[in-house]
Each structure stands twice: as structure tokens, then as C-alpha cells.
Short mmCIF file of C-alpha atoms in Angstrom, two decimals:
data_model
loop_
_atom_site.label_atom_id
_atom_site.label_comp_id
_atom_site.label_asym_id
_atom_site.label_seq_id
_atom_site.Cartn_x
_atom_site.Cartn_y
_atom_site.Cartn_z
CA UNK A 1 106.30 46.72 -28.79
CA UNK A 2 104.25 44.81 -31.35
CA UNK A 3 100.63 43.77 -31.45
CA UNK A 4 99.42 40.23 -32.05
CA UNK A 5 96.81 39.70 -34.76
CA UNK A 6 93.25 39.67 -33.42
CA UNK A 7 91.53 36.36 -32.78
CA UNK A 8 92.88 32.79 -32.59
CA UNK A 9 95.51 31.55 -35.12
CA UNK A 10 92.78 29.69 -37.01
CA UNK A 11 91.39 33.07 -38.04
CA UNK A 12 94.51 33.69 -40.14
CA UNK A 13 93.76 30.54 -42.12
CA UNK A 14 90.14 31.51 -42.58
CA UNK A 15 91.19 34.99 -43.67
CA UNK A 16 93.50 33.45 -46.29
CA UNK A 17 90.62 31.20 -47.42
CA UNK A 18 88.35 34.22 -47.79
CA UNK A 19 91.00 36.01 -49.86
CA UNK A 20 91.39 32.96 -52.07
CA UNK A 21 87.66 32.74 -52.67
CA UNK A 22 87.52 36.38 -53.79
CA UNK A 23 90.30 35.71 -56.29
CA UNK A 24 88.63 32.51 -57.47
CA UNK A 25 85.27 34.18 -57.92
CA UNK A 26 86.75 37.01 -59.94
CA UNK A 27 88.67 34.58 -62.15
CA UNK A 28 85.60 32.40 -62.73
CA UNK A 29 83.37 35.33 -63.65
CA UNK A 30 85.71 37.56 -65.64
CA UNK A 31 83.92 36.73 -68.87
CA UNK A 32 80.58 37.73 -67.34
CA UNK A 33 82.10 40.94 -66.00
CA UNK A 34 83.42 41.83 -69.45
CA UNK A 35 80.04 41.13 -71.03
CA UNK A 36 78.31 43.50 -68.63
CA UNK A 37 80.88 46.20 -69.39
CA UNK A 38 80.32 45.87 -73.11
CA UNK A 39 76.54 45.57 -73.13
CA UNK A 40 75.03 46.51 -69.76
CA UNK A 41 71.44 45.27 -69.54
CA UNK A 42 68.86 48.04 -69.45
CA UNK A 43 66.68 46.32 -66.85
CA UNK A 44 69.23 46.47 -63.99
CA UNK A 45 68.19 49.33 -61.72
CA UNK A 46 71.73 49.91 -60.47
CA UNK A 47 72.92 50.75 -63.98
CA UNK A 48 70.41 53.60 -64.14
CA UNK A 49 72.33 55.20 -61.25
CA UNK A 50 75.83 54.52 -62.55
CA UNK A 51 77.55 52.59 -65.32
CA UNK A 52 79.35 49.26 -64.95
CA UNK A 53 82.52 50.85 -66.32
CA UNK A 54 82.44 53.50 -63.59
CA UNK A 55 81.98 50.87 -60.88
CA UNK A 56 85.09 49.07 -62.15
CA UNK A 57 87.26 52.13 -62.84
CA UNK A 58 90.92 51.34 -62.28
CA UNK A 59 92.17 52.74 -58.93
CA UNK A 60 95.14 55.10 -58.82
CA UNK A 61 98.63 53.63 -58.80
CA UNK A 62 100.22 53.10 -55.38
CA UNK A 63 101.69 56.48 -54.43
CA UNK A 64 104.54 55.15 -52.27
CA UNK A 65 106.26 52.04 -53.73
CA UNK A 66 107.79 51.13 -50.35
CA UNK A 67 104.26 50.65 -49.05
CA UNK A 68 104.04 47.56 -51.23
CA UNK A 69 105.97 45.60 -48.62
CA UNK A 70 103.35 46.37 -45.95
CA UNK A 71 100.57 45.45 -48.35
CA UNK A 72 102.30 42.17 -49.24
CA UNK A 73 102.86 41.40 -45.57
CA UNK A 74 99.18 41.89 -44.87
CA UNK A 75 98.34 39.36 -47.59
CA UNK A 76 96.74 42.00 -49.79
CA UNK A 77 98.99 42.09 -52.85
CA UNK A 78 96.15 40.62 -54.92
CA UNK A 79 93.83 43.32 -53.63
CA UNK A 80 95.73 45.92 -55.68
CA UNK A 81 97.07 43.75 -58.48
CA UNK A 82 93.74 42.53 -59.85
CA UNK A 83 92.02 45.94 -60.02
CA UNK A 84 95.12 47.28 -61.77
CA UNK A 85 94.93 44.43 -64.27
CA UNK A 86 91.19 44.33 -64.90
CA UNK A 87 90.00 47.81 -64.02
CA UNK A 88 88.47 49.91 -66.75
CA UNK A 89 90.54 52.85 -67.98
CA UNK A 90 89.28 56.38 -68.65
CA UNK A 91 85.94 55.61 -67.00
CA UNK A 92 85.98 58.57 -64.62
CA UNK A 93 85.67 58.19 -60.86
CA UNK A 94 84.15 55.14 -59.27
CA UNK A 95 81.12 56.49 -57.33
CA UNK A 96 82.07 54.16 -54.47
CA UNK A 97 85.59 55.56 -54.20
CA UNK A 98 84.93 58.83 -52.32
CA UNK A 99 83.41 57.01 -49.35
CA UNK A 100 86.35 54.59 -49.21
CA UNK A 101 88.77 57.51 -49.36
CA UNK A 102 86.97 59.31 -46.55
CA UNK A 103 87.09 56.20 -44.40
CA UNK A 104 90.85 56.01 -44.91
CA UNK A 105 91.29 59.70 -44.11
CA UNK A 106 89.30 59.32 -40.91
CA UNK A 107 91.38 56.39 -39.73
CA UNK A 108 94.64 58.14 -40.62
CA UNK A 109 93.92 61.36 -38.75
CA UNK A 110 97.20 62.52 -37.23
CA UNK A 111 99.31 59.82 -38.95
CA UNK A 112 102.32 61.28 -40.78
CA UNK A 113 104.14 58.07 -41.78
CA UNK A 114 104.02 58.19 -45.62
CA UNK A 115 104.25 54.41 -45.99
CA UNK A 116 101.26 53.77 -43.74
CA UNK A 117 99.25 56.53 -45.35
CA UNK A 118 99.95 55.26 -48.87
CA UNK A 119 99.21 51.64 -48.00
CA UNK A 120 95.90 52.42 -46.29
CA UNK A 121 94.84 54.78 -49.07
CA UNK A 122 95.64 52.15 -51.71
CA UNK A 123 93.68 49.29 -50.14
CA UNK A 124 90.72 51.58 -49.44
CA UNK A 125 90.64 52.70 -53.08
CA UNK A 126 90.87 49.09 -54.24
CA UNK A 127 87.96 48.18 -51.97
CA UNK A 128 85.70 50.37 -54.11
CA UNK A 129 86.77 48.38 -57.18
CA UNK A 130 86.13 44.98 -55.60
CA UNK A 131 82.67 45.93 -54.39
CA UNK A 132 81.94 47.57 -57.74
CA UNK A 133 83.11 44.57 -59.75
CA UNK A 134 80.93 42.12 -57.85
CA UNK A 135 78.03 44.59 -57.96
CA UNK A 136 78.24 44.66 -61.77
CA UNK A 137 77.55 40.91 -61.93
CA UNK A 138 75.27 40.78 -58.87
CA UNK A 139 72.10 40.26 -60.93
CA UNK A 140 73.68 37.10 -62.37
CA UNK A 141 74.34 35.59 -58.94
CA UNK A 142 72.43 33.70 -56.29
CA UNK A 143 71.13 34.54 -52.82
CA UNK A 144 73.62 33.74 -50.10
CA UNK A 145 71.24 31.52 -48.10
CA UNK A 146 68.72 30.10 -50.57
CA UNK A 147 71.20 29.80 -53.49
CA UNK A 148 68.33 30.80 -55.75
CA UNK A 149 68.81 33.49 -58.43
CA UNK A 150 68.85 37.02 -57.03
CA UNK A 151 65.59 38.79 -57.79
CA UNK A 152 65.93 42.01 -55.79
CA UNK A 153 67.48 45.29 -56.90
CA UNK A 154 70.26 47.10 -55.08
CA UNK A 155 70.97 50.80 -54.72
CA UNK A 156 74.17 52.75 -55.01
CA UNK A 157 73.74 53.91 -51.41
CA UNK A 158 73.75 50.32 -50.17
CA UNK A 159 76.94 49.64 -52.11
CA UNK A 160 78.55 52.73 -50.60
CA UNK A 161 77.85 51.32 -47.14
CA UNK A 162 79.30 47.98 -48.17
CA UNK A 163 82.42 49.66 -49.55
CA UNK A 164 83.06 51.47 -46.27
CA UNK A 165 82.93 48.15 -44.40
CA UNK A 166 85.34 46.46 -46.81
CA UNK A 167 87.70 49.44 -46.78
CA UNK A 168 87.64 49.41 -42.98
CA UNK A 169 88.65 45.76 -42.93
CA UNK A 170 91.53 46.09 -45.37
CA UNK A 171 92.81 49.25 -43.68
CA UNK A 172 92.74 47.44 -40.35
CA UNK A 173 94.85 44.64 -41.81
CA UNK A 174 97.44 47.16 -43.03
CA UNK A 175 97.64 48.86 -39.65
CA UNK A 176 97.91 45.54 -37.81
CA UNK A 177 100.69 44.38 -40.13
CA UNK A 178 102.62 47.60 -39.63
CA UNK A 179 102.33 47.33 -35.85
CA UNK A 180 103.43 43.70 -35.95
CA UNK A 181 106.58 44.35 -37.93
CA UNK A 182 107.96 47.76 -36.90
CA UNK A 183 108.16 50.00 -33.87
CA UNK A 184 105.37 52.35 -34.90
CA UNK A 185 104.68 55.74 -33.43
CA UNK A 186 101.68 56.48 -31.24
CA UNK A 187 99.63 57.94 -34.09
CA UNK A 188 99.60 54.59 -35.91
CA UNK A 189 98.54 52.81 -32.72
CA UNK A 190 95.71 55.28 -32.32
CA UNK A 191 94.72 54.72 -35.94
CA UNK A 192 94.55 50.97 -35.36
CA UNK A 193 92.48 51.47 -32.20
CA UNK A 194 90.19 53.77 -34.19
CA UNK A 195 89.70 51.03 -36.79
CA UNK A 196 88.86 48.46 -34.10
CA UNK A 197 86.41 50.83 -32.45
CA UNK A 198 84.74 51.54 -35.79
CA UNK A 199 84.40 47.80 -36.45
CA UNK A 200 82.64 47.39 -33.11
CA UNK A 201 80.39 50.35 -33.82
CA UNK A 202 79.21 49.07 -37.21
CA UNK A 203 78.75 45.43 -36.20
CA UNK A 204 75.09 45.92 -35.31
CA UNK A 205 74.39 47.21 -38.84
CA UNK A 206 75.94 44.23 -40.63
CA UNK A 207 73.03 41.73 -40.56
CA UNK A 208 70.68 44.23 -42.21
CA UNK A 209 73.32 45.24 -44.76
CA UNK A 210 74.07 41.64 -45.68
CA UNK A 211 70.36 40.92 -46.03
CA UNK A 212 70.02 43.85 -48.42
CA UNK A 213 73.08 42.86 -50.43
CA UNK A 214 71.60 39.37 -50.73
CA UNK A 215 73.94 38.00 -53.38
CA UNK A 216 76.54 35.41 -52.33
CA UNK A 217 79.71 37.03 -53.67
CA UNK A 218 78.94 40.46 -52.23
CA UNK A 219 77.79 39.04 -48.91
CA UNK A 220 80.96 36.99 -48.49
CA UNK A 221 83.16 39.92 -49.51
CA UNK A 222 81.60 42.18 -46.88
CA UNK A 223 80.96 39.66 -44.12
CA UNK A 224 84.57 38.41 -44.02
CA UNK A 225 86.16 41.85 -44.19
CA UNK A 226 86.08 42.99 -40.54
CA UNK A 227 86.24 41.17 -37.21
CA UNK A 228 82.71 40.53 -35.93
CA UNK A 229 80.74 37.62 -34.50
CA UNK A 230 79.49 36.44 -37.89
CA UNK A 231 82.74 36.81 -39.80
CA UNK A 232 83.66 33.16 -40.32
CA UNK A 233 80.44 31.44 -39.31
CA UNK A 234 80.32 29.41 -42.52
CA UNK A 235 83.89 28.25 -42.14
CA UNK A 236 83.48 27.33 -38.47
CA UNK A 237 80.36 25.34 -39.31
CA UNK A 238 82.01 23.59 -42.23
CA UNK A 239 79.57 24.98 -44.79
CA UNK A 240 79.40 27.64 -47.41
CA UNK A 241 82.88 28.29 -48.73
CA UNK A 242 82.82 28.06 -52.50
CA UNK A 243 79.91 25.65 -52.70
CA UNK A 244 78.34 27.35 -55.69
CA UNK A 245 81.55 27.57 -57.70
#
């Protein structure tokens, strides 16, 4: 028995659009990201808590190569490829990574399938890189509603919350893809249900989190990551997507 993807078919197109925008934004701002890694400004409060190089530390290599097929099927090949290509080496542990790892461990409780475990762990680890990379250039961005330069600071704790949301969304996509394509055991079904339940539980916290994040790239990354009422509001209304770039 397989599961159908959540939401109407149009959601799949919007999800692909959101993925494309993340790739586009990274490509457009790679030079800025590299500048911040080389000479981090001293007046950015976040960089007093952690360094830009730590926030963009390269995630570990995929532990189970066969899991790559599940990741590709979920449309998340880029999610691992770009951190591997542009992540900083020998920078220690990304301070956002432990929370992403814990989220994956919680969802995978009881799951023994090595492919599922490796795929979920990999996309959760990469989530810390994506949030960290956009956080490094956050002070150069604009507010997601006013499109005026960002003037507020952000804390590491806020970014940890954002990372958990993004990791939850990517893990959910992996689990859904696995259930769509193979006859999975009950533990994987329970893991998927756990991810859905967690998405419902955190939905009420999203508006406040997005308001605190403020900056367009980070807000879009987080707001399109999990199913919730505001996920594709901009797309449904015909506004927002990529207008700054």
C-alpha cells in the first residue's frame, strides 16, 4: 500500500518552484557568502555567537549510497549536492546541526531500514547548512514584506528553531517518497505520521518565527518547508516568488 503526496497536485509544482528559488538565491549570492566567510563584519551580532565558517560547515557524506535514490526521488538531490560543493571544510561542527540531528532521531525512533535512516539523517544535516548559509548573508538582505533592508539582529537560538522546521520538512519528503515507491514496514509509516503530527504541532509557532527571521531568503526557506496554511500563500496569490532577484 502506498501513500499519495499531501495536498493537491498543484502543491508539487509549488514545491518544485520553492526548491528552484533556493538554488537560484544561493547561486546569485555566492560571492556575498564568500566575502562574509573571508572577512566577517564585526557589527553583526550573530557572528559574536558563532562564526560564518561554522554556520556553513560541510555536512557529513551520505552514509548509505543507496539512499541517494530516495533523496533524488524526493527532489532533494540539490539539497545535499550544494552543501557538499560550497560548504566550508575543517570548520568544526555547525552549531545548528545538533538540533537537526535530534529531530531526525526523534522521527526515526524504531525505524531499522538503513536506507531510510541514512536519507533522513542526510537531509536533516543539510538543513543546518542551508539555514546557516542564508543566515550568514541575512544582514545583506531585505525584509520579506517591506522589501526594505533588514535592520534587526537575529540570535542563534532563533536559527536553531528555524533549522528544526526545515529539517522536519525535508525528512517528511523523504518518508513520503519512500512510502510512495516501496512497500514499507510499519515503523516507517509511524515515522511519517510522527512527522505530520509534528508539523501540525509547530504550525502555531510559525508566524512568530517568520516575523523574527524577517529576511526574505530565510523566511521563504522556512515557510515553504512544511505543510501548513501559509506554506504557498505567495504562490497562490501570484506574488512574491523571486521578485527581489
